[in-house]
PDB file of C-alpha atoms in Angstrom:
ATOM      1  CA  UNK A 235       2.948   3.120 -15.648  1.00  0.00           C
ATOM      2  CA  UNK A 236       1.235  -0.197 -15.355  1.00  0.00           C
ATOM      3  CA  UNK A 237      -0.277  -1.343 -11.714  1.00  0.00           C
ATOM      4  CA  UNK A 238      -1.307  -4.442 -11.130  1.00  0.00           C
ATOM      5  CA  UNK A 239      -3.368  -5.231  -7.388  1.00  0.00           C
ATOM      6  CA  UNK A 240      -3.571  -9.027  -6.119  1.00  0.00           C
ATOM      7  CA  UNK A 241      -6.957  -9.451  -4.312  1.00  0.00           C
ATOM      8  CA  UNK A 242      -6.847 -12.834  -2.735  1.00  0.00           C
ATOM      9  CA  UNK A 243      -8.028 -15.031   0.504  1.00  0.00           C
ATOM     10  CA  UNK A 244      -4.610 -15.431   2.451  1.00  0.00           C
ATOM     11  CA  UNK A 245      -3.734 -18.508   3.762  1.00  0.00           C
ATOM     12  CA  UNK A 246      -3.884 -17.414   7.662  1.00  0.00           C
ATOM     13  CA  UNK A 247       0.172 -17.971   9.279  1.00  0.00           C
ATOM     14  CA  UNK A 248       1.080 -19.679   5.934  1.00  0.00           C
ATOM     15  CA  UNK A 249       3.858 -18.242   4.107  1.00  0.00           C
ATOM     16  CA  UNK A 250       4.905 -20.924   2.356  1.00  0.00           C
ATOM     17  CA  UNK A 251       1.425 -21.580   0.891  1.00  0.00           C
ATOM     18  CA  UNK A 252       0.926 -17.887   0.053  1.00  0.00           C
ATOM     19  CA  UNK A 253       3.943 -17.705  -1.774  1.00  0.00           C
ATOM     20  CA  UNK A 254       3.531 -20.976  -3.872  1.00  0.00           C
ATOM     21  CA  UNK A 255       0.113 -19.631  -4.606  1.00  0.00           C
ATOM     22  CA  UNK A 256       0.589 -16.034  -6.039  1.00  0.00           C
ATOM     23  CA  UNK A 257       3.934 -17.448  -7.813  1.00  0.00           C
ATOM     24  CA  UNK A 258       1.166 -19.772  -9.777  1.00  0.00           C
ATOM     25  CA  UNK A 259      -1.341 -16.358 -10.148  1.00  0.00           C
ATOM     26  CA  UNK A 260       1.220 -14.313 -11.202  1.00  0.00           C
ATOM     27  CA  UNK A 261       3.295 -16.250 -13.869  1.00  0.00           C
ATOM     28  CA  UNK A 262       0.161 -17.473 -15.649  1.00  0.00           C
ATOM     29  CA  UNK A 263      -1.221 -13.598 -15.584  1.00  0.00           C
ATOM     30  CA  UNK A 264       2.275 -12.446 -16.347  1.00  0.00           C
ATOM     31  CA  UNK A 265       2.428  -8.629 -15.476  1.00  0.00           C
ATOM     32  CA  UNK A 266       3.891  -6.618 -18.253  1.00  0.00           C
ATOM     33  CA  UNK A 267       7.767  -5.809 -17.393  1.00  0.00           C
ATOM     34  CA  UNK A 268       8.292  -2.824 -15.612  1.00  0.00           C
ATOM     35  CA  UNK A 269       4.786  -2.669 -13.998  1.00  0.00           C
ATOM     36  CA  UNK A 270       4.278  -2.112 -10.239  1.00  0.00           C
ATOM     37  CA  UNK A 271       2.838  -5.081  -8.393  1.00  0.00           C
ATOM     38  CA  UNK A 272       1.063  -4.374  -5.414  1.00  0.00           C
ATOM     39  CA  UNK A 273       0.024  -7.350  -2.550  1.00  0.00           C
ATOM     40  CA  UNK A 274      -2.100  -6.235   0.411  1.00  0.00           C
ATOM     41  CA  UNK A 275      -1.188  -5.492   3.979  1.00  0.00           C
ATOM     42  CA  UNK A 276       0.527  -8.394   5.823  1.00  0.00           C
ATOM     43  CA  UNK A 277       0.352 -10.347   2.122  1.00  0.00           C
ATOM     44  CA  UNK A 278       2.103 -13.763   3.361  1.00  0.00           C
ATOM     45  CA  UNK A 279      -0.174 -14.410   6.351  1.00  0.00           C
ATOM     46  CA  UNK A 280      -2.833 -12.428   7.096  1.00  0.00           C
ATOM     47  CA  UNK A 281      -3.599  -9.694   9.776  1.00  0.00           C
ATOM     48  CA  UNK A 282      -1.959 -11.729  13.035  1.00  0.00           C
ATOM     49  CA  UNK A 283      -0.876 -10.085  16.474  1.00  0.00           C
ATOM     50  CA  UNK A 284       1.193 -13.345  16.582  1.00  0.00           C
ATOM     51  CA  UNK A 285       4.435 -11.515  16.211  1.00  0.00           C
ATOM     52  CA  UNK A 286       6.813 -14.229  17.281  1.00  0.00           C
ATOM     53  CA  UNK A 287       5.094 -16.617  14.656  1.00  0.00           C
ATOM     54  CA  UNK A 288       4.935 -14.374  11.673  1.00  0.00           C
ATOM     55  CA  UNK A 289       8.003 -12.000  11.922  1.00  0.00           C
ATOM     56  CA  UNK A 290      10.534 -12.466   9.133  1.00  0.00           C
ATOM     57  CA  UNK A 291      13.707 -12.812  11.673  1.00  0.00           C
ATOM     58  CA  UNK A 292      17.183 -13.424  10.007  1.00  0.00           C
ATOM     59  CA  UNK A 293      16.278 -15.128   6.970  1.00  0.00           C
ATOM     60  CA  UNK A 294      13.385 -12.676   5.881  1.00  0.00           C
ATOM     61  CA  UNK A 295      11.351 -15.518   3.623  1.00  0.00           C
ATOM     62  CA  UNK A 296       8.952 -13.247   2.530  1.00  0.00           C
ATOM     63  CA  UNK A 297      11.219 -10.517   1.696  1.00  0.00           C
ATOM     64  CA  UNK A 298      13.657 -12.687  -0.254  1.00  0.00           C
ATOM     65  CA  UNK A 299      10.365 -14.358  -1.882  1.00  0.00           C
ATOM     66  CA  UNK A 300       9.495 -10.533  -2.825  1.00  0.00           C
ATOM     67  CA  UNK A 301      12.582  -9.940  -4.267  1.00  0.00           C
ATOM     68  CA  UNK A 302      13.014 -12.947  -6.597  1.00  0.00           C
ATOM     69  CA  UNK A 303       9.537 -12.906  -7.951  1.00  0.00           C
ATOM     70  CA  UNK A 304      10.598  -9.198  -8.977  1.00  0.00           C
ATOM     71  CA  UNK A 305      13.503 -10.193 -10.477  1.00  0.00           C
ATOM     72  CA  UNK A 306      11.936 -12.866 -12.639  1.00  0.00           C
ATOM     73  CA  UNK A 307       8.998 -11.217 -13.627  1.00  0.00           C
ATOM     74  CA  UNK A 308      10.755  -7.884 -14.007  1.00  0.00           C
ATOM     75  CA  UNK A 309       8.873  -5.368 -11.730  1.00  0.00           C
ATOM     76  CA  UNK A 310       8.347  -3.603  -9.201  1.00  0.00           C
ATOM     77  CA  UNK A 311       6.861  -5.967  -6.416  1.00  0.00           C
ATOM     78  CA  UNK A 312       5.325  -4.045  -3.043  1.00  0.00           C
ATOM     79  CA  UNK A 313       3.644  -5.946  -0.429  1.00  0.00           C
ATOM     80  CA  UNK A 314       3.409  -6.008   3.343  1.00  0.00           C
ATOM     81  CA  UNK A 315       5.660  -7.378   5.879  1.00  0.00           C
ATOM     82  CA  UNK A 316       6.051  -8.054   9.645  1.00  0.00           C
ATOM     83  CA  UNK A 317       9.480  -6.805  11.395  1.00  0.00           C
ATOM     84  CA  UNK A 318      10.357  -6.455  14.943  1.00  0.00           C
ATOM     85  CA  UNK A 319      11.180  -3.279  16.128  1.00  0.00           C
ATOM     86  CA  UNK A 320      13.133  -2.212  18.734  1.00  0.00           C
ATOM     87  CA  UNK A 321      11.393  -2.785  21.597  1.00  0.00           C
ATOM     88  CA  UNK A 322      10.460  -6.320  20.759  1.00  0.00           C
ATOM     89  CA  UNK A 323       6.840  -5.831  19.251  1.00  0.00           C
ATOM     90  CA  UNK A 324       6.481  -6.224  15.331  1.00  0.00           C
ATOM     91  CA  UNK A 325       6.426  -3.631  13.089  1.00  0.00           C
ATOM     92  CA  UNK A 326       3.822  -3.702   9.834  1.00  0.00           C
ATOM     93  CA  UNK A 327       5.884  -2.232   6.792  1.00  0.00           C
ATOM     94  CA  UNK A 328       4.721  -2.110   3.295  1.00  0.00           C
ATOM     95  CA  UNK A 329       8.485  -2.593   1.448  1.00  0.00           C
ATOM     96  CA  UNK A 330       8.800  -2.253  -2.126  1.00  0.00           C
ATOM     97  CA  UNK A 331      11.403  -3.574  -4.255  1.00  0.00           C
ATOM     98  CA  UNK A 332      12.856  -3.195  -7.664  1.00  0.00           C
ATOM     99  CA  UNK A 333      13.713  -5.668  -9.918  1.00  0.00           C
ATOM    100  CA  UNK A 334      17.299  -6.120  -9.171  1.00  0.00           C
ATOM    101  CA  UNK A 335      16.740  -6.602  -5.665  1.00  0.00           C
ATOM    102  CA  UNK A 336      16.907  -2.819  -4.486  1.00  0.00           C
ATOM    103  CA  UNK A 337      15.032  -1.842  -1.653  1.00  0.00           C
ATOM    104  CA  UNK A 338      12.831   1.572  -3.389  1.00  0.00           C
ATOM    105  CA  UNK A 339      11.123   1.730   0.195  1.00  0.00           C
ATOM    106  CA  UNK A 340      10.429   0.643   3.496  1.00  0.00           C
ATOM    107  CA  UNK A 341       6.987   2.521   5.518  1.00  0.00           C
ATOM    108  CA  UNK A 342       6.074   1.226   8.953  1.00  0.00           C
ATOM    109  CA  UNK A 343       2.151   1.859   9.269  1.00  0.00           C
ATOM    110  CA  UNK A 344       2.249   5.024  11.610  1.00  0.00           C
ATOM    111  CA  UNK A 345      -1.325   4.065  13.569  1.00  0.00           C
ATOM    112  CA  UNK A 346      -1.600   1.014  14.455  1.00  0.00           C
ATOM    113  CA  UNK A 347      -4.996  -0.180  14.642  1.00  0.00           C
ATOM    114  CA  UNK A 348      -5.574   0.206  18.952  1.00  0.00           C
ATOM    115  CA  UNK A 349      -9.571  -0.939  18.431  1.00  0.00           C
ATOM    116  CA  UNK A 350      -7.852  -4.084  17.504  1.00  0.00           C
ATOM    117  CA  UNK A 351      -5.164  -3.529  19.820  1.00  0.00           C
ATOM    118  CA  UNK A 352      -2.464  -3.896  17.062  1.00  0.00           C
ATOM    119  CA  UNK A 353      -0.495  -1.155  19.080  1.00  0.00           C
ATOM    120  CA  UNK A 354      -0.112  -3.539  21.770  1.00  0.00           C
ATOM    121  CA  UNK A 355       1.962  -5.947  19.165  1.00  0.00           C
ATOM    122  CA  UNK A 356       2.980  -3.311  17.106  1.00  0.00           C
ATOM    123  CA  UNK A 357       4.791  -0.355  17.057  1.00  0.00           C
ATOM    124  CA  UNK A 358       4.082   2.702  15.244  1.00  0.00           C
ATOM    125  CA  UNK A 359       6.553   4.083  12.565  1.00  0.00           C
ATOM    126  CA  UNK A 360       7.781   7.146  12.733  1.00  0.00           C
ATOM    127  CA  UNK A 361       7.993   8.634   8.720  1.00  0.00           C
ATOM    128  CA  UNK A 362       6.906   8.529   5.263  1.00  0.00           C
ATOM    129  CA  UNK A 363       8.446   6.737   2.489  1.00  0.00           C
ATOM    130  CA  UNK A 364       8.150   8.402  -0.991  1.00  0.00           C
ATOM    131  CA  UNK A 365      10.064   6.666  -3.932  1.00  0.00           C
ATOM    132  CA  UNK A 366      10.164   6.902  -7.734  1.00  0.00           C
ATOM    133  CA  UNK A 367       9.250   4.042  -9.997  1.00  0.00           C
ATOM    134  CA  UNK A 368       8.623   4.414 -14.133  1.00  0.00           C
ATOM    135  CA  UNK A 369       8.385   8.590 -13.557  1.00  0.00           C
ATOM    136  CA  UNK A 370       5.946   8.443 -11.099  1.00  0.00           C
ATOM    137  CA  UNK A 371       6.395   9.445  -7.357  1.00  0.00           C
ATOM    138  CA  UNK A 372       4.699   6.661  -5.252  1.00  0.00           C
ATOM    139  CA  UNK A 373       4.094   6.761  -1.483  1.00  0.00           C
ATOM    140  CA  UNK A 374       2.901   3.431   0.267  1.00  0.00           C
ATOM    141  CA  UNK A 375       0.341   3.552   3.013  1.00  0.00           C
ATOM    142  CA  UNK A 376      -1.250   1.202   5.179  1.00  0.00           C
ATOM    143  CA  UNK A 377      -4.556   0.143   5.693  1.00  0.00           C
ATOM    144  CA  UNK A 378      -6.082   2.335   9.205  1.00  0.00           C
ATOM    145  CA  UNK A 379      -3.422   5.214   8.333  1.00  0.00           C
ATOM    146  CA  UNK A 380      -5.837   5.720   5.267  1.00  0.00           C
ATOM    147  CA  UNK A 381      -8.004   7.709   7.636  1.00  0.00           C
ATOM    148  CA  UNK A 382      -5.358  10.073   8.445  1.00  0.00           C
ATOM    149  CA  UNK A 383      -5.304  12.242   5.771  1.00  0.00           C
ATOM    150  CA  UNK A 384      -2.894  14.718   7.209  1.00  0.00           C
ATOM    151  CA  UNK A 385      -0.374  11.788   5.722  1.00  0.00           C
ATOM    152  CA  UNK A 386      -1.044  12.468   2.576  1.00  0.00           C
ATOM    153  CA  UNK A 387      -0.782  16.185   2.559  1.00  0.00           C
ATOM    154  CA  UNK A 388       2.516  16.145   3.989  1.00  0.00           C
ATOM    155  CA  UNK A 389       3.283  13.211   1.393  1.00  0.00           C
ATOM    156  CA  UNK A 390       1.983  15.248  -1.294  1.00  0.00           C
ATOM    157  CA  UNK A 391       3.708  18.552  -0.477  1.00  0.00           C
ATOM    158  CA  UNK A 392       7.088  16.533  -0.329  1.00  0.00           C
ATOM    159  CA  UNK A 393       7.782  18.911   2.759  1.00  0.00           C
ATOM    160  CA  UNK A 394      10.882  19.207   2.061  1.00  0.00           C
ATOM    161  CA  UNK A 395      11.604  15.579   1.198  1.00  0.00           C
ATOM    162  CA  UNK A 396      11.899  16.227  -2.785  1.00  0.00           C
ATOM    163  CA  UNK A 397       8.995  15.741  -4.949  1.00  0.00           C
ATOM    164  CA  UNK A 398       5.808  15.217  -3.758  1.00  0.00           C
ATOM    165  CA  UNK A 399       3.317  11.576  -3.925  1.00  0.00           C
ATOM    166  CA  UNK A 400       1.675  11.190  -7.292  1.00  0.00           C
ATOM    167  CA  UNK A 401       0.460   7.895  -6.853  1.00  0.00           C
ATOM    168  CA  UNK A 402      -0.719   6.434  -2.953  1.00  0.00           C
ATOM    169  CA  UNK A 403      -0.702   2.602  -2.491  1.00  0.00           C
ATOM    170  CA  UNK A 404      -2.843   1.658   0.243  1.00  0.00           C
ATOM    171  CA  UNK A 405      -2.445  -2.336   1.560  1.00  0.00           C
ATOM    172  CA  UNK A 406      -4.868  -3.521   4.040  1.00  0.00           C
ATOM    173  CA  UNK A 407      -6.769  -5.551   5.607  1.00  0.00           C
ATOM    174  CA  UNK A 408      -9.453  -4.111   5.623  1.00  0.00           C
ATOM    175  CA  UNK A 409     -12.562  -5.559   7.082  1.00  0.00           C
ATOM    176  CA  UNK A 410     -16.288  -6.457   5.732  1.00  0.00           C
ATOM    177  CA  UNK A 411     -17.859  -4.681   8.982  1.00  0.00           C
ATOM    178  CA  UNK A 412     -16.608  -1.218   7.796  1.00  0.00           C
ATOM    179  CA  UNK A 413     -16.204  -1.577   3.940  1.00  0.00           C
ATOM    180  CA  UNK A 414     -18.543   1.560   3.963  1.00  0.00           C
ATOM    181  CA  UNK A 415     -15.871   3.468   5.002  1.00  0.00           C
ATOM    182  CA  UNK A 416     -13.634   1.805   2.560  1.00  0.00           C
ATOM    183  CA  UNK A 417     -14.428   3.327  -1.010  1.00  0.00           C
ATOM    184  CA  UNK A 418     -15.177   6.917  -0.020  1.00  0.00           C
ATOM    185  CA  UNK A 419     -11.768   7.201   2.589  1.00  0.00           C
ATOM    186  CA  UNK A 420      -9.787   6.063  -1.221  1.00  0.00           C
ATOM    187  CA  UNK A 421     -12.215   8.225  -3.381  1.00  0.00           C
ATOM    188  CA  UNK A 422     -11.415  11.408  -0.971  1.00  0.00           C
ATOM    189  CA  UNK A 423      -7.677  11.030  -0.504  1.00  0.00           C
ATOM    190  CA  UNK A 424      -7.702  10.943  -4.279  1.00  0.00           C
ATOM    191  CA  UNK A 425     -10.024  13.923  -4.414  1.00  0.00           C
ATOM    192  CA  UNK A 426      -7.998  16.141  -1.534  1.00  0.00           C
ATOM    193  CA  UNK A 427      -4.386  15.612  -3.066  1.00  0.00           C
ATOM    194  CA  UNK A 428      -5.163  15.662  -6.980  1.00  0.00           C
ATOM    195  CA  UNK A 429      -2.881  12.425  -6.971  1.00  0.00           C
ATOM    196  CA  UNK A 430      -3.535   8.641  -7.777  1.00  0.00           C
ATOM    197  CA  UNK A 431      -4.774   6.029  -5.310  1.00  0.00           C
ATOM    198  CA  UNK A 432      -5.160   2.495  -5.385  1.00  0.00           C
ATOM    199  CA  UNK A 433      -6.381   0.322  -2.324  1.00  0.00           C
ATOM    200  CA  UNK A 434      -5.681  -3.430  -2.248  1.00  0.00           C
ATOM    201  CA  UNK A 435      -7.544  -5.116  -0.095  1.00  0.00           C
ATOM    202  CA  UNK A 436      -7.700  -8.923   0.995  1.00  0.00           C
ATOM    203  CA  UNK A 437     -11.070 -11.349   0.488  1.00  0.00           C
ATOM    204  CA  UNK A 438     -12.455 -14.008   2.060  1.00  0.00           C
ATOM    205  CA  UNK A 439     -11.465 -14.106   6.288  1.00  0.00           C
ATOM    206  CA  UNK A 440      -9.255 -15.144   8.634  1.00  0.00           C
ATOM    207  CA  UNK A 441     -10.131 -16.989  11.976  1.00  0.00           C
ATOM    208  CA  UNK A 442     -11.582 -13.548  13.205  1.00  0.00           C
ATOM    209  CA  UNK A 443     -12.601 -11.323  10.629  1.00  0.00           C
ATOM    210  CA  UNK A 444     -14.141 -11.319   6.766  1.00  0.00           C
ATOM    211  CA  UNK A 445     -13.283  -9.346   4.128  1.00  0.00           C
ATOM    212  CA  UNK A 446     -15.080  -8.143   1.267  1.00  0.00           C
ATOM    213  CA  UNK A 447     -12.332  -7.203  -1.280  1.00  0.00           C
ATOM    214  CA  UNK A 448     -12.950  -4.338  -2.848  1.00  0.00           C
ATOM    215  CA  UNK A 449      -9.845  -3.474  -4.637  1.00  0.00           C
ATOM    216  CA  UNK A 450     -10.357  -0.239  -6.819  1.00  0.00           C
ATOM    217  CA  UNK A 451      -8.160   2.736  -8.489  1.00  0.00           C
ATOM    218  CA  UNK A 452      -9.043   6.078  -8.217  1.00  0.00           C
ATOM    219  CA  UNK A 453      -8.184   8.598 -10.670  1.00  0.00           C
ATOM    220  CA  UNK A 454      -6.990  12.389  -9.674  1.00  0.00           C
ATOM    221  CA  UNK A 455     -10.751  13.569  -9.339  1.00  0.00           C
ATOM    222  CA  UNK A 456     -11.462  10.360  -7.798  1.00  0.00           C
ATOM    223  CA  UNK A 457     -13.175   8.859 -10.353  1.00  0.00           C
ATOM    224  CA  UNK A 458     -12.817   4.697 -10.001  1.00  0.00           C
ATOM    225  CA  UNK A 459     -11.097   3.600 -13.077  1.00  0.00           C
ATOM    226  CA  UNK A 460     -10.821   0.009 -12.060  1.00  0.00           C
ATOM    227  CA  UNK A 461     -12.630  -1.996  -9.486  1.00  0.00           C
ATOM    228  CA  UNK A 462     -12.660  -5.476  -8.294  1.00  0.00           C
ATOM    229  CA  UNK A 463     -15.528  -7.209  -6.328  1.00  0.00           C
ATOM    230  CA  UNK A 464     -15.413  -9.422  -3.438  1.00  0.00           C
ATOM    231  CA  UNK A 465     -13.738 -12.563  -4.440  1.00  0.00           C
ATOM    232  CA  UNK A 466     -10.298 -13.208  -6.164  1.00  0.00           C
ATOM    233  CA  UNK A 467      -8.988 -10.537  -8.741  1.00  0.00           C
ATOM    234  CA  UNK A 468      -5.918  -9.491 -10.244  1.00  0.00           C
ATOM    235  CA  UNK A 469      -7.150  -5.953 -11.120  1.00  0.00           C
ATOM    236  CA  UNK A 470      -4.938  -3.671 -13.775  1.00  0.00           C
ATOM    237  CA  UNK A 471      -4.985  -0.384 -14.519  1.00  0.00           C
ATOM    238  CA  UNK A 472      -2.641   2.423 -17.014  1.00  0.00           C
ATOM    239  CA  UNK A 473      -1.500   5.596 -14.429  1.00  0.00           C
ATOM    240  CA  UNK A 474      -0.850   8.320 -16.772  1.00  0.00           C
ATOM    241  CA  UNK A 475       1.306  10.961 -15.551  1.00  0.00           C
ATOM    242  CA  UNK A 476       0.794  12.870 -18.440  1.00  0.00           C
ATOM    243  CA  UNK A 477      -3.169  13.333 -17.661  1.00  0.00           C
ATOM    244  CA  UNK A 478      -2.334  13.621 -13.813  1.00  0.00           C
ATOM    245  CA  UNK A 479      -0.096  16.937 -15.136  1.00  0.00           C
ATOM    246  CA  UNK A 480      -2.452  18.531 -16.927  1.00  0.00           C
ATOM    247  CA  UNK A 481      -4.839  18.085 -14.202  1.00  0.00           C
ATOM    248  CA  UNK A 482      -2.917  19.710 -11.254  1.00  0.00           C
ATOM    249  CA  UNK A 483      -1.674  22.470 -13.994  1.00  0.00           C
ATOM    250  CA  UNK A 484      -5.308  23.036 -15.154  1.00  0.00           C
ATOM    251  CA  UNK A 485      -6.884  23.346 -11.498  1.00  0.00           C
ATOM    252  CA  UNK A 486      -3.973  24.068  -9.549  1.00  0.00           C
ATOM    253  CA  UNK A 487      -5.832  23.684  -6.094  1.00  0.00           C
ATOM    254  CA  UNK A 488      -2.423  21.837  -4.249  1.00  0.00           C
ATOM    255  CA  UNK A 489      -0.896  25.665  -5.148  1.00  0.00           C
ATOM    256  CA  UNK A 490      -3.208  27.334  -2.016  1.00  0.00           C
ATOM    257  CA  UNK A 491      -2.413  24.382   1.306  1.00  0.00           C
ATOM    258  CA  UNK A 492      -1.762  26.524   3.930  1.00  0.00           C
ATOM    259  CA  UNK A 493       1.687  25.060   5.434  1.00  0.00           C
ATOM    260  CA  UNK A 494       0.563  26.961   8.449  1.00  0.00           C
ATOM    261  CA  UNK A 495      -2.306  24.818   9.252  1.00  0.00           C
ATOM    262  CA  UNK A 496      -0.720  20.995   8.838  1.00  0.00           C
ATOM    263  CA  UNK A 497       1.863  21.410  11.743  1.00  0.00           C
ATOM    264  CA  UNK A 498       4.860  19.871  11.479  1.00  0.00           C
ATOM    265  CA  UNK A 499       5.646  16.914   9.533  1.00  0.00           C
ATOM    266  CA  UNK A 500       6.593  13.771   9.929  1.00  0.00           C
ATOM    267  CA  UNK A 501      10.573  12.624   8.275  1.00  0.00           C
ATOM    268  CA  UNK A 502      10.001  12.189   4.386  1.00  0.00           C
ATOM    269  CA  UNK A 503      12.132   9.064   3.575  1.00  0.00           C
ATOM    270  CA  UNK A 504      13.363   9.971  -0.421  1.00  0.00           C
ATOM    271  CA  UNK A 505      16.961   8.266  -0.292  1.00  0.00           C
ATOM    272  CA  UNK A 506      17.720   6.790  -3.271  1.00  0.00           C
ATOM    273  CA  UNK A 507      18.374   2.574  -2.261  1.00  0.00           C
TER     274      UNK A 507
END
């Protein structure tokens, strides 16, 4: 399968300009067809608490944006959103759509990020999203879930939601002041599960925060296979199911998780859209 991550500065609260922009990126890099095209966290206006300003409401631009540029270009597009839930607050989905318009998945980041007091604006989800594109089984994350990594066990067991993750898509937003934390979090979720990870970052900053990029694929014993740096990148890279196969087959550690010790997990959404 090909993947293809957008590292870019967003325009902050500017979907309009975002969208004009990685229309431009994207059809003069034209992904190869069937590919899976990946946009980070919040990918039309940055990381705002400014629910009332950013949330898609009736007409869903960004969403309808997603789907078109799929449909033209022929792929997979996944990217994050802003809904409102429920109770009023937003919620911060990663959706990913297929190239006729289908919805493959929709996964509402399950921690907000309370040191930034995202929970106050946004509501947590409540389950995993799992869906199949070119072979592969693909679970989105979002940005602080990545240090949860009880996630991706339960995403990788499939827990009785079908066939576990093979490849985890991480969007974010992730922040210069811990990009430490950053590489190693990827590098060890890639490590733990024997599976494929890719984190798509943003660069540049908003009005509060800066970014340092950072983009980078991890193979199934975490090796980075691609890598971006800190500025604007459209980074590519081959997942081969094939090699992830053999792996698993030839050091079978996913065979001994204890089920006993991961507690109960969360709804496995693997409905076919």
């Amino acid at each position: 399968m090909k993947l293809v991550a957008c590292q870019y500065e967003i325009a902050w609260e500017d979907k309009a300009g975002n969208h004009r922009m990685l229309e431009r990126w994207l059809r003069e890099h034209r992904p190869a067809a069937g590919s899976l095209v990946v946009l980070p966290e919040m990918f039309a206006t940055g990381f705002s608490m400014n629910v009332a300003g950013i949330a898609e409401g009736g007409a869903r631009p960004s969403e309808r944006w997603l789907a078109e540029l799929a449909g033209e270009l022929d792929v997979a597009m996944l990217g994050g959103v802003v809904n409102r839930a429920a109770d009023g607050r937003g919620r911060n989905e990663a959706l990913a759509l297929a190239p006729d318009g289908r919805e493959l998945a929709r996964y509402a980041k399950l921690h907000p990020f309370s040191h930034a007091g995202e929970d106050e604006h946004f509501a947590a989800g409540d389950s995993l999203a799992l869906f199949h594109w070119q072979g592969m089984t693909v679970c989105p994350i979002v940005c602080y879930d990545l240090r949860f990594p009880e996630l991706f066990r339960h995403a990788v067991r499939g827990d009785g939601g079908g066939a576990g993750a093979e490849l985890f898509v991480v969007i974010a937003n992730w922040p210069a002041a811990r990009a430490e934390h950053w590489r190693p979090l990827l590098r060890a979720r890639a490590i733990e599960n024997q599976a494929f990870v890719v984190g798509v970052n943003r660069c540049g900053a908003d009005p509060n925060v800066a970014y340092q990029g950072d983009s980078i694929v991890c193979d199934p014993r975490g090796r980075v296979i691609a890598e971006a740096g800190d500025g604007p990148a459209m980074l590519q890279a081959d997942i081969d199911r094939a090699a992830l196969d053999a792996f698993r087959q030839r050091f079978a550690a996913l065979n001994d998780m204890r089920a006993d010790l991961l507690g109960p997990p969360p709804p496995i959404d693997t409905a076919e859209r």
